[in-house]
């Protein structure tokens, strides 16, 4: 009889668990819980952009890489991180890494473009245009 009661008890607990899972009230986790499971990617991205705007390029690069490694779960945030890394690499004169970062941004979002002021930059504007026009041509080709 005890085995039946235990089985019935487990069945009731299981049913209660399913019923609780069907509740319509959503619980929003705290930023600390999100950071624990998702990392501090968004915070690092925000810090990186602030440091970039302040001219602290070494720290900006560190925080951009940290943001990507920590986990940016919104595609637009990952694109932004790659864009800023591309800017930094171009400014350092490392055109290959600049190109690679822009390529990663375009892989994430084929519609990604630079703002008009970014697009007219004499270094990264040219690198981005070359990459974008090359990738557009690759996409227009039809297989034989």
PDB file of C-alpha atoms in Angstrom:
ATOM      1  CA  UNK A   1       0.000   0.000   0.000  1.00  0.00           C
ATOM      2  CA  UNK A   2       2.869   2.359   0.807  1.00  0.00           C
ATOM      3  CA  UNK A   3       4.264   1.988  -2.731  1.00  0.00           C
ATOM      4  CA  UNK A   4       0.901   3.006  -4.186  1.00  0.00           C
ATOM      5  CA  UNK A   5       0.701   6.060  -1.965  1.00  0.00           C
ATOM      6  CA  UNK A   6       4.211   7.084  -2.944  1.00  0.00           C
ATOM      7  CA  UNK A   7       3.377   6.648  -6.611  1.00  0.00           C
ATOM      8  CA  UNK A   8       0.136   8.584  -6.233  1.00  0.00           C
ATOM      9  CA  UNK A   9       1.961  11.272  -4.306  1.00  0.00           C
ATOM     10  CA  UNK A  10       4.556  11.587  -7.075  1.00  0.00           C
ATOM     11  CA  UNK A  11       1.777  11.778  -9.656  1.00  0.00           C
ATOM     12  CA  UNK A  12       0.134  14.641  -7.747  1.00  0.00           C
ATOM     13  CA  UNK A  13       3.475  16.464  -7.470  1.00  0.00           C
ATOM     14  CA  UNK A  14       4.110  15.981 -11.168  1.00  0.00           C
ATOM     15  CA  UNK A  15       0.660  17.314 -12.067  1.00  0.00           C
ATOM     16  CA  UNK A  16       1.182  20.328  -9.786  1.00  0.00           C
ATOM     17  CA  UNK A  17       4.516  20.986 -11.458  1.00  0.00           C
ATOM     18  CA  UNK A  18       2.930  20.959 -14.898  1.00  0.00           C
ATOM     19  CA  UNK A  19       0.131  23.239 -13.729  1.00  0.00           C
ATOM     20  CA  UNK A  20       2.632  25.692 -12.303  1.00  0.00           C
ATOM     21  CA  UNK A  21       4.506  25.667 -15.599  1.00  0.00           C
ATOM     22  CA  UNK A  22       1.340  26.748 -17.381  1.00  0.00           C
ATOM     23  CA  UNK A  23       0.966  29.916 -15.330  1.00  0.00           C
ATOM     24  CA  UNK A  24       0.791  33.097 -17.401  1.00  0.00           C
ATOM     25  CA  UNK A  25       2.708  35.343 -15.013  1.00  0.00           C
ATOM     26  CA  UNK A  26       6.258  35.809 -16.248  1.00  0.00           C
ATOM     27  CA  UNK A  27       9.037  36.322 -13.745  1.00  0.00           C
ATOM     28  CA  UNK A  28      11.813  38.618 -14.906  1.00  0.00           C
ATOM     29  CA  UNK A  29      15.218  37.598 -13.528  1.00  0.00           C
ATOM     30  CA  UNK A  30      17.351  40.213 -11.818  1.00  0.00           C
ATOM     31  CA  UNK A  31      20.411  41.618 -13.642  1.00  0.00           C
ATOM     32  CA  UNK A  32      22.596  39.607 -11.267  1.00  0.00           C
ATOM     33  CA  UNK A  33      20.902  36.349 -12.284  1.00  0.00           C
ATOM     34  CA  UNK A  34      21.154  37.265 -15.964  1.00  0.00           C
ATOM     35  CA  UNK A  35      24.858  38.067 -15.528  1.00  0.00           C
ATOM     36  CA  UNK A  36      25.410  34.793 -13.695  1.00  0.00           C
ATOM     37  CA  UNK A  37      23.982  32.725 -16.539  1.00  0.00           C
ATOM     38  CA  UNK A  38      24.610  34.954 -19.553  1.00  0.00           C
ATOM     39  CA  UNK A  39      27.761  36.756 -18.527  1.00  0.00           C
ATOM     40  CA  UNK A  40      28.318  40.493 -18.531  1.00  0.00           C
ATOM     41  CA  UNK A  41      28.448  40.910 -22.296  1.00  0.00           C
ATOM     42  CA  UNK A  42      26.002  43.798 -22.539  1.00  0.00           C
ATOM     43  CA  UNK A  43      27.684  45.672 -19.673  1.00  0.00           C
ATOM     44  CA  UNK A  44      31.076  45.141 -21.281  1.00  0.00           C
ATOM     45  CA  UNK A  45      29.769  46.400 -24.637  1.00  0.00           C
ATOM     46  CA  UNK A  46      28.394  49.546 -23.010  1.00  0.00           C
ATOM     47  CA  UNK A  47      31.716  50.089 -21.212  1.00  0.00           C
ATOM     48  CA  UNK A  48      33.642  49.517 -24.425  1.00  0.00           C
ATOM     49  CA  UNK A  49      31.650  52.080 -26.388  1.00  0.00           C
ATOM     50  CA  UNK A  50      32.039  54.640 -23.598  1.00  0.00           C
ATOM     51  CA  UNK A  51      35.799  54.071 -23.506  1.00  0.00           C
ATOM     52  CA  UNK A  52      35.990  54.277 -27.308  1.00  0.00           C
ATOM     53  CA  UNK A  53      34.143  57.590 -27.273  1.00  0.00           C
ATOM     54  CA  UNK A  54      36.469  58.822 -24.517  1.00  0.00           C
ATOM     55  CA  UNK A  55      39.520  57.908 -26.624  1.00  0.00           C
ATOM     56  CA  UNK A  56      40.640  55.051 -24.376  1.00  0.00           C
ATOM     57  CA  UNK A  57      41.130  52.616 -27.261  1.00  0.00           C
ATOM     58  CA  UNK A  58      43.164  50.011 -25.396  1.00  0.00           C
ATOM     59  CA  UNK A  59      40.445  49.566 -22.774  1.00  0.00           C
ATOM     60  CA  UNK A  60      37.735  49.729 -25.449  1.00  0.00           C
ATOM     61  CA  UNK A  61      39.349  46.839 -27.309  1.00  0.00           C
ATOM     62  CA  UNK A  62      39.627  44.813 -24.106  1.00  0.00           C
ATOM     63  CA  UNK A  63      35.951  45.330 -23.231  1.00  0.00           C
ATOM     64  CA  UNK A  64      34.788  44.603 -26.782  1.00  0.00           C
ATOM     65  CA  UNK A  65      36.610  41.280 -26.784  1.00  0.00           C
ATOM     66  CA  UNK A  66      35.296  40.550 -23.300  1.00  0.00           C
ATOM     67  CA  UNK A  67      31.740  41.361 -24.391  1.00  0.00           C
ATOM     68  CA  UNK A  68      31.953  38.928 -27.290  1.00  0.00           C
ATOM     69  CA  UNK A  69      33.505  36.243 -25.096  1.00  0.00           C
ATOM     70  CA  UNK A  70      30.990  36.762 -22.265  1.00  0.00           C
ATOM     71  CA  UNK A  71      28.051  36.346 -24.529  1.00  0.00           C
ATOM     72  CA  UNK A  72      26.070  38.964 -26.364  1.00  0.00           C
ATOM     73  CA  UNK A  73      22.712  37.353 -27.012  1.00  0.00           C
ATOM     74  CA  UNK A  74      21.277  40.030 -29.281  1.00  0.00           C
ATOM     75  CA  UNK A  75      22.608  39.916 -32.844  1.00  0.00           C
ATOM     76  CA  UNK A  76      22.646  43.705 -33.099  1.00  0.00           C
ATOM     77  CA  UNK A  77      24.954  43.863 -30.057  1.00  0.00           C
ATOM     78  CA  UNK A  78      27.374  41.358 -31.601  1.00  0.00           C
ATOM     79  CA  UNK A  79      27.363  43.345 -34.857  1.00  0.00           C
ATOM     80  CA  UNK A  80      28.095  46.534 -32.915  1.00  0.00           C
ATOM     81  CA  UNK A  81      30.998  44.898 -31.074  1.00  0.00           C
ATOM     82  CA  UNK A  82      32.537  43.682 -34.332  1.00  0.00           C
ATOM     83  CA  UNK A  83      32.039  47.111 -35.923  1.00  0.00           C
ATOM     84  CA  UNK A  84      33.894  48.882 -33.121  1.00  0.00           C
ATOM     85  CA  UNK A  85      36.685  46.300 -33.192  1.00  0.00           C
ATOM     86  CA  UNK A  86      36.975  46.901 -36.933  1.00  0.00           C
ATOM     87  CA  UNK A  87      37.282  50.645 -36.308  1.00  0.00           C
ATOM     88  CA  UNK A  88      40.027  50.047 -33.746  1.00  0.00           C
ATOM     89  CA  UNK A  89      41.971  47.682 -35.976  1.00  0.00           C
ATOM     90  CA  UNK A  90      41.730  50.069 -38.918  1.00  0.00           C
ATOM     91  CA  UNK A  91      42.929  52.930 -36.716  1.00  0.00           C
ATOM     92  CA  UNK A  92      45.894  50.770 -35.671  1.00  0.00           C
ATOM     93  CA  UNK A  93      46.664  50.099 -39.331  1.00  0.00           C
ATOM     94  CA  UNK A  94      45.789  46.400 -39.159  1.00  0.00           C
ATOM     95  CA  UNK A  95      43.617  46.301 -42.269  1.00  0.00           C
ATOM     96  CA  UNK A  96      43.368  42.488 -42.284  1.00  0.00           C
ATOM     97  CA  UNK A  97      41.838  42.365 -38.787  1.00  0.00           C
ATOM     98  CA  UNK A  98      39.654  45.357 -39.646  1.00  0.00           C
ATOM     99  CA  UNK A  99      38.373  43.494 -42.705  1.00  0.00           C
ATOM    100  CA  UNK A 100      37.825  40.322 -40.675  1.00  0.00           C
ATOM    101  CA  UNK A 101      35.759  42.138 -38.034  1.00  0.00           C
ATOM    102  CA  UNK A 102      33.575  43.773 -40.680  1.00  0.00           C
ATOM    103  CA  UNK A 103      33.169  40.359 -42.332  1.00  0.00           C
ATOM    104  CA  UNK A 104      31.977  38.862 -39.036  1.00  0.00           C
ATOM    105  CA  UNK A 105      29.482  41.713 -38.633  1.00  0.00           C
ATOM    106  CA  UNK A 106      28.166  41.116 -42.150  1.00  0.00           C
ATOM    107  CA  UNK A 107      27.955  37.366 -41.529  1.00  0.00           C
ATOM    108  CA  UNK A 108      25.662  38.140 -38.598  1.00  0.00           C
ATOM    109  CA  UNK A 109      23.606  40.756 -40.469  1.00  0.00           C
ATOM    110  CA  UNK A 110      23.816  41.009 -44.276  1.00  0.00           C
ATOM    111  CA  UNK A 111      21.930  44.310 -44.096  1.00  0.00           C
ATOM    112  CA  UNK A 112      24.493  45.899 -41.787  1.00  0.00           C
ATOM    113  CA  UNK A 113      25.657  49.323 -42.975  1.00  0.00           C
ATOM    114  CA  UNK A 114      27.743  52.132 -41.575  1.00  0.00           C
ATOM    115  CA  UNK A 115      26.283  55.505 -40.709  1.00  0.00           C
ATOM    116  CA  UNK A 116      27.008  58.229 -43.304  1.00  0.00           C
ATOM    117  CA  UNK A 117      29.779  59.709 -41.139  1.00  0.00           C
ATOM    118  CA  UNK A 118      31.339  56.269 -40.539  1.00  0.00           C
ATOM    119  CA  UNK A 119      31.096  55.362 -44.227  1.00  0.00           C
ATOM    120  CA  UNK A 120      33.125  58.403 -45.282  1.00  0.00           C
ATOM    121  CA  UNK A 121      36.068  57.586 -43.009  1.00  0.00           C
ATOM    122  CA  UNK A 122      39.188  57.385 -45.204  1.00  0.00           C
ATOM    123  CA  UNK A 123      40.312  54.015 -43.825  1.00  0.00           C
ATOM    124  CA  UNK A 124      37.441  51.916 -42.510  1.00  0.00           C
ATOM    125  CA  UNK A 125      34.935  53.391 -44.944  1.00  0.00           C
ATOM    126  CA  UNK A 126      37.047  52.079 -47.822  1.00  0.00           C
ATOM    127  CA  UNK A 127      37.613  48.673 -46.184  1.00  0.00           C
ATOM    128  CA  UNK A 128      33.898  48.277 -45.511  1.00  0.00           C
ATOM    129  CA  UNK A 129      32.907  49.384 -49.031  1.00  0.00           C
ATOM    130  CA  UNK A 130      35.360  46.947 -50.600  1.00  0.00           C
ATOM    131  CA  UNK A 131      34.074  44.108 -48.440  1.00  0.00           C
ATOM    132  CA  UNK A 132      30.415  44.993 -48.930  1.00  0.00           C
ATOM    133  CA  UNK A 133      30.705  45.319 -52.703  1.00  0.00           C
ATOM    134  CA  UNK A 134      32.674  42.061 -52.880  1.00  0.00           C
ATOM    135  CA  UNK A 135      30.138  40.202 -50.747  1.00  0.00           C
ATOM    136  CA  UNK A 136      27.245  41.630 -52.786  1.00  0.00           C
ATOM    137  CA  UNK A 137      28.851  40.341 -55.973  1.00  0.00           C
ATOM    138  CA  UNK A 138      29.342  36.915 -54.370  1.00  0.00           C
ATOM    139  CA  UNK A 139      25.640  36.840 -53.422  1.00  0.00           C
ATOM    140  CA  UNK A 140      24.527  37.817 -56.943  1.00  0.00           C
ATOM    141  CA  UNK A 141      26.293  34.904 -58.596  1.00  0.00           C
ATOM    142  CA  UNK A 142      24.158  31.967 -59.532  1.00  0.00           C
ATOM    143  CA  UNK A 143      25.575  28.442 -59.468  1.00  0.00           C
ATOM    144  CA  UNK A 144      26.041  26.675 -62.794  1.00  0.00           C
TER     145      UNK A 144
END
